[in-house]
Coordinates of C-alpha atoms in Angstrom, one line a residue:
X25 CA 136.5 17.2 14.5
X26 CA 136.0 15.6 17.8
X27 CA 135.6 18.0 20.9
X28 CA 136.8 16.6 24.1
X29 CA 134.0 17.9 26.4
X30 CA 136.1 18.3 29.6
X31 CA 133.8 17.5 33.1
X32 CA 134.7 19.0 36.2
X33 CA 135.8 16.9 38.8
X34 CA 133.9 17.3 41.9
X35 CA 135.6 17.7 45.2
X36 CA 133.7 16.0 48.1
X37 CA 134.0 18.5 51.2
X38 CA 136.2 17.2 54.5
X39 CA 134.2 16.8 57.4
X40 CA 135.6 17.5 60.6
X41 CA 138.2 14.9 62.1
X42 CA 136.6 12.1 64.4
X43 CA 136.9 12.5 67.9
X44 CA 139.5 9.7 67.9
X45 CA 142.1 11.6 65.8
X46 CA 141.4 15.0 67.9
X47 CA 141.7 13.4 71.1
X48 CA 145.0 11.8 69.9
X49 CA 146.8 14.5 68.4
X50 CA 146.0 16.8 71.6
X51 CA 147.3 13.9 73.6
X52 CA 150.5 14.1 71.7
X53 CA 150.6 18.2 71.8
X54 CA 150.0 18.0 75.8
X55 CA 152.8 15.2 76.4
X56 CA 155.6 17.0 74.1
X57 CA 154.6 20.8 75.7
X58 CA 154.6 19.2 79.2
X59 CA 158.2 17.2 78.6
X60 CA 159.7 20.6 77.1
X61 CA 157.7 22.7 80.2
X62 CA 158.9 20.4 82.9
X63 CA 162.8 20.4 81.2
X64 CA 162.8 24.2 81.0
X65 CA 161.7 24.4 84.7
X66 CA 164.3 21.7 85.5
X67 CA 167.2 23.5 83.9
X68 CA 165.8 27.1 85.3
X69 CA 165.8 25.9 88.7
X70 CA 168.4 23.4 89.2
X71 CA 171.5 26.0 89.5
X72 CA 168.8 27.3 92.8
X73 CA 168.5 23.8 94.2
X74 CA 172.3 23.2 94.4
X75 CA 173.1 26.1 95.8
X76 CA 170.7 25.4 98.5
X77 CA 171.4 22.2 98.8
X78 CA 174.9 22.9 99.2
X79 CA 174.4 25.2 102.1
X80 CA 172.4 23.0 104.2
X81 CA 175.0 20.4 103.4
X82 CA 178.0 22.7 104.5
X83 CA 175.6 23.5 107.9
X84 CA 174.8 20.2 108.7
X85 CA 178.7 18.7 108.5
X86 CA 179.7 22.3 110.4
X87 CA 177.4 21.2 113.4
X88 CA 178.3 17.2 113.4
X89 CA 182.1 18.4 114.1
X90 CA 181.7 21.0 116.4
X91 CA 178.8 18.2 118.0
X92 CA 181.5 15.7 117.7
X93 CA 184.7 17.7 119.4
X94 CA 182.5 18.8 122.0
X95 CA 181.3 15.3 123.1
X96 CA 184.7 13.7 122.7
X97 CA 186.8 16.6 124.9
X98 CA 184.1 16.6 127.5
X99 CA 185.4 12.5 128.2
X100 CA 189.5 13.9 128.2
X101 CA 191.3 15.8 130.9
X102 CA 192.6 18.2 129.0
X103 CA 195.7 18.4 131.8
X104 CA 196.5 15.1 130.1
X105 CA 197.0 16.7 126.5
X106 CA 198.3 20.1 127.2
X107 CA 202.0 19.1 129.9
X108 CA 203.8 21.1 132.0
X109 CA 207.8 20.3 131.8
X110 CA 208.7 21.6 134.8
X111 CA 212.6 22.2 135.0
X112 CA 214.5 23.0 138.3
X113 CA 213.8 25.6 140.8
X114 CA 215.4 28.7 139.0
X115 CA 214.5 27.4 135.6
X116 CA 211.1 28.6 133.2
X117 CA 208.6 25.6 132.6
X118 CA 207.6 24.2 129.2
X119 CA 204.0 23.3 127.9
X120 CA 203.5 20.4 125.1
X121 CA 201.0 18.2 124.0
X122 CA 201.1 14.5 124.5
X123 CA 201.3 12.8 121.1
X124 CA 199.2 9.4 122.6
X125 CA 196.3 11.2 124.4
X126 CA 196.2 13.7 121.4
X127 CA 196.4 10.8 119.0
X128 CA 193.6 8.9 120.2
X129 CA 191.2 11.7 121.0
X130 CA 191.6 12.6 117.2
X131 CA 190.7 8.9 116.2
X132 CA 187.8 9.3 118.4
X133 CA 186.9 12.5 116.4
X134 CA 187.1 11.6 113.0
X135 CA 185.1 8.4 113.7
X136 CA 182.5 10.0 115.4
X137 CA 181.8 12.6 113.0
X138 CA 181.6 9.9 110.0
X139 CA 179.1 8.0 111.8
X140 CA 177.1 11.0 112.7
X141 CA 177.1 12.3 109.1
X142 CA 175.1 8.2 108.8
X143 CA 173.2 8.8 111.7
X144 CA 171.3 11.8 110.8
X145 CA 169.2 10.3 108.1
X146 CA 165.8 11.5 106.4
X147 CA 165.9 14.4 109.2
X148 CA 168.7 16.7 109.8
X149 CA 168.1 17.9 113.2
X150 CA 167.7 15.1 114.8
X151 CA 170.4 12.6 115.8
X152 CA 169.4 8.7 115.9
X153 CA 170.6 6.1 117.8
X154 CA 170.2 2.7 115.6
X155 CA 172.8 0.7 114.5
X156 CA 174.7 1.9 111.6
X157 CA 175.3 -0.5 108.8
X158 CA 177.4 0.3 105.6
X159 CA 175.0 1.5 103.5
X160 CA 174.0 4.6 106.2
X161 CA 177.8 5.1 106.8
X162 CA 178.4 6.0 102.9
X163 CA 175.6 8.3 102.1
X164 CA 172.8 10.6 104.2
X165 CA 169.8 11.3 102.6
X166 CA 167.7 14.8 103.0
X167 CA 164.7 16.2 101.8
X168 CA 164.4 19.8 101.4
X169 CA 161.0 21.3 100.7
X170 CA 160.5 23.0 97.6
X171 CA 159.3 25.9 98.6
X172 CA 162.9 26.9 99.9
X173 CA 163.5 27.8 96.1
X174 CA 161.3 30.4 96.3
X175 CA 163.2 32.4 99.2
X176 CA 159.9 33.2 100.3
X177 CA 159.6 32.7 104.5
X178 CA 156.0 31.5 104.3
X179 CA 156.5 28.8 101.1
X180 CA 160.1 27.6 102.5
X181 CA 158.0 24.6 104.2
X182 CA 155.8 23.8 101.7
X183 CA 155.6 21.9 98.0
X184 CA 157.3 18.6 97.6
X185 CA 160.4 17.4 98.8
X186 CA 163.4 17.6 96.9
X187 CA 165.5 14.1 97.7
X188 CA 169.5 15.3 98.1
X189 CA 171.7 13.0 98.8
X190 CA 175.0 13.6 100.5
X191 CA 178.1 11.1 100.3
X192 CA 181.3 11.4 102.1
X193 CA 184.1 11.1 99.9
X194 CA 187.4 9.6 101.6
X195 CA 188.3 10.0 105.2
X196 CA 188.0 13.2 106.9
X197 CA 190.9 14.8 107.0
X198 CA 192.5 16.6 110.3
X199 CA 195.6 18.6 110.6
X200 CA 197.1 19.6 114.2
X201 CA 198.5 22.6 114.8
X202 CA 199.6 25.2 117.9
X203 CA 198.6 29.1 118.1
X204 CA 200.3 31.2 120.5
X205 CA 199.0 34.8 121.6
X206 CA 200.4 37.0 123.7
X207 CA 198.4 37.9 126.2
X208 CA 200.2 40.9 128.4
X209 CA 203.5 41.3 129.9
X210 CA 205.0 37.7 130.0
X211 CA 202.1 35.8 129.4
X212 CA 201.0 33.8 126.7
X213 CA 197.6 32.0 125.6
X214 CA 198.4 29.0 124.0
X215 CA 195.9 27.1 121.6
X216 CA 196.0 23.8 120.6
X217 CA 193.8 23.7 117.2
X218 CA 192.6 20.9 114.8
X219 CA 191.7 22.0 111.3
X220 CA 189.1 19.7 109.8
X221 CA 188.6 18.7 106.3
X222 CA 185.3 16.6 105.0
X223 CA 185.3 15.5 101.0
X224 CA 181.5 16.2 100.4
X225 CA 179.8 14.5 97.1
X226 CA 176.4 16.5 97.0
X227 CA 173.5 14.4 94.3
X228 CA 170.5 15.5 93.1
X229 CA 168.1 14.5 90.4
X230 CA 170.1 15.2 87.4
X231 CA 173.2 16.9 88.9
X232 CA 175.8 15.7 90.8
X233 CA 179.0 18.5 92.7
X234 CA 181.5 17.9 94.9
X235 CA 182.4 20.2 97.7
X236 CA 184.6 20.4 101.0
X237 CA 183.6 22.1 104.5
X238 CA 186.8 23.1 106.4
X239 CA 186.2 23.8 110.0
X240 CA 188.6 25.2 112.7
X241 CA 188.0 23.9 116.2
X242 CA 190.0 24.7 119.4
X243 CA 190.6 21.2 121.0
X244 CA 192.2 22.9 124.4
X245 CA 193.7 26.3 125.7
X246 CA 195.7 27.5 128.8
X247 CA 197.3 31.0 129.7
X248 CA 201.0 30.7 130.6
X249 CA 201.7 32.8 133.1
X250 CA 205.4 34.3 133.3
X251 CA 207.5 35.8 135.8
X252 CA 206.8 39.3 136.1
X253 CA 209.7 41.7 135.1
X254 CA 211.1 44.1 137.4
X255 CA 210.7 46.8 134.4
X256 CA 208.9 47.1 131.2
X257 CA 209.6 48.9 128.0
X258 CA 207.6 49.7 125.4
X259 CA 210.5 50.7 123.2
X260 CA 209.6 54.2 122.5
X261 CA 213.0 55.0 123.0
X262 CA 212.8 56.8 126.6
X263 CA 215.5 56.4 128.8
X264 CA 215.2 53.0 130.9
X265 CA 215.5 53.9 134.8
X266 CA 217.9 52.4 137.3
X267 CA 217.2 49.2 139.2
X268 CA 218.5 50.0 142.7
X269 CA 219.6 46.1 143.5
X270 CA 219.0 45.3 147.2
X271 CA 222.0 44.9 149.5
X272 CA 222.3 41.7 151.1
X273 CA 224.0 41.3 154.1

């Protein structure tokens, strides 16, 4: 009989990898942890970015129309918008707005506060005066810093800055209406109020909301005064005194 006379095979011992291979595998390892870092930051803080973005937004638009009203009434008579229809001598006056003056001051309005929302680009507070083309008239541009995510007072200027975008969507919307108050016996303090709707589209990296700012401005006021009664009750149900009329001869 034959006896197979089994060797043992001899296992040659692994080294340790060449620099090459370590240097590419931790490459790999340090791009895929910093992708999957930088998304889980992105998603952590993006809900904190729009909501600040979308306040600054909402302030900004709130001061180009009050900005905007205030420029365009100071150029109006405001006697011209708010009428007196004055009747005979024993009748009571009427007040009204003129529908032309009112009309075109509105135009004025909503034009102006379009072109300011193009004007005020790359820095918020401060209004330019260069000639607007189409592509400023469509969309502002901001930059907030990225330390305003933090809430922290002394990081909210510092870090880099966060590109947000702002387009107006549509026209901006305005809606006329009266408010009277009364203002003491006979008199009355009459209001003549525009109620202001901007279509906001707010963009940053990666997200994209659309919001509205709805202002109410007071365009022009006057206190109508009314003749004054020769008694007054305040209907508590005491008994009303007689009126001794005058004799005339």
């Amino acid at each position: 009989m034959f006896r197979k006379r089994f060797r043992t095979k001899k296992f040659r011992k692994k080294g340790p990898l060449p620099t090459r291979k370590v240097f590419l595998y931790s490459f790999i390892l340090f791009i895929i942890s910093s992708i999957m870092t930088l998304w889980y930051v992105d998603k952590s803080i993006e809900p904190v970015i729009m909501s600040v973005a979308e306040y600054e937004i909402k302030r900004i638009a709130t001061e180009t129309i009050h900005e905007s009203v205030d420029e365009n009434i100071a150029k109006v008579d405001m006697n011209k918008i708010i009428t007196n229809n004055k009747g005979g001598d024993d009748s009571s006056s009427s007040y009204s707005f003129n529908p032309v003056i009112y009309s075109e001051l509105r135009a004025n309005i909503t034009k102006d506060i379009q072109k300011k929302l193009g004007i005020k680009q790359g820095n918020p507070f401060k209004t330019g005066s260069a000639k607007i083309n189409d592509e400023q008239y469509k969309s502002v541009v901001y930059y907030i810093p990225f330390g305003v995510v933090t809430g922290n007072n002394l990081l909210s200027n510092y870090g880099p800055e966060i590109p947000v975008k702002m387009s107006v969507i549509g026209n901006v919307e305005s809606d006329l209406r009266t408010k009277l108050t009364n203002a003491g016996i006979n008199n009355v303090y009459y209001e003549l109020i525009v109620d202001f709707d901007v279509n906001i589209q707010i963009v940053i990296p990666s997200f994209t909301k659309e919001t509205k700012v709805s202002q109410e401005v007071t365009v022009g006021s006057l206190l109508i005064e009314g003749d004054v009664p020769s008694y007054f009750s305040n209907g508590n149900g005491s008994v009303a005194p007689a009126i001794m009329k005058e004799n005339k001869e």
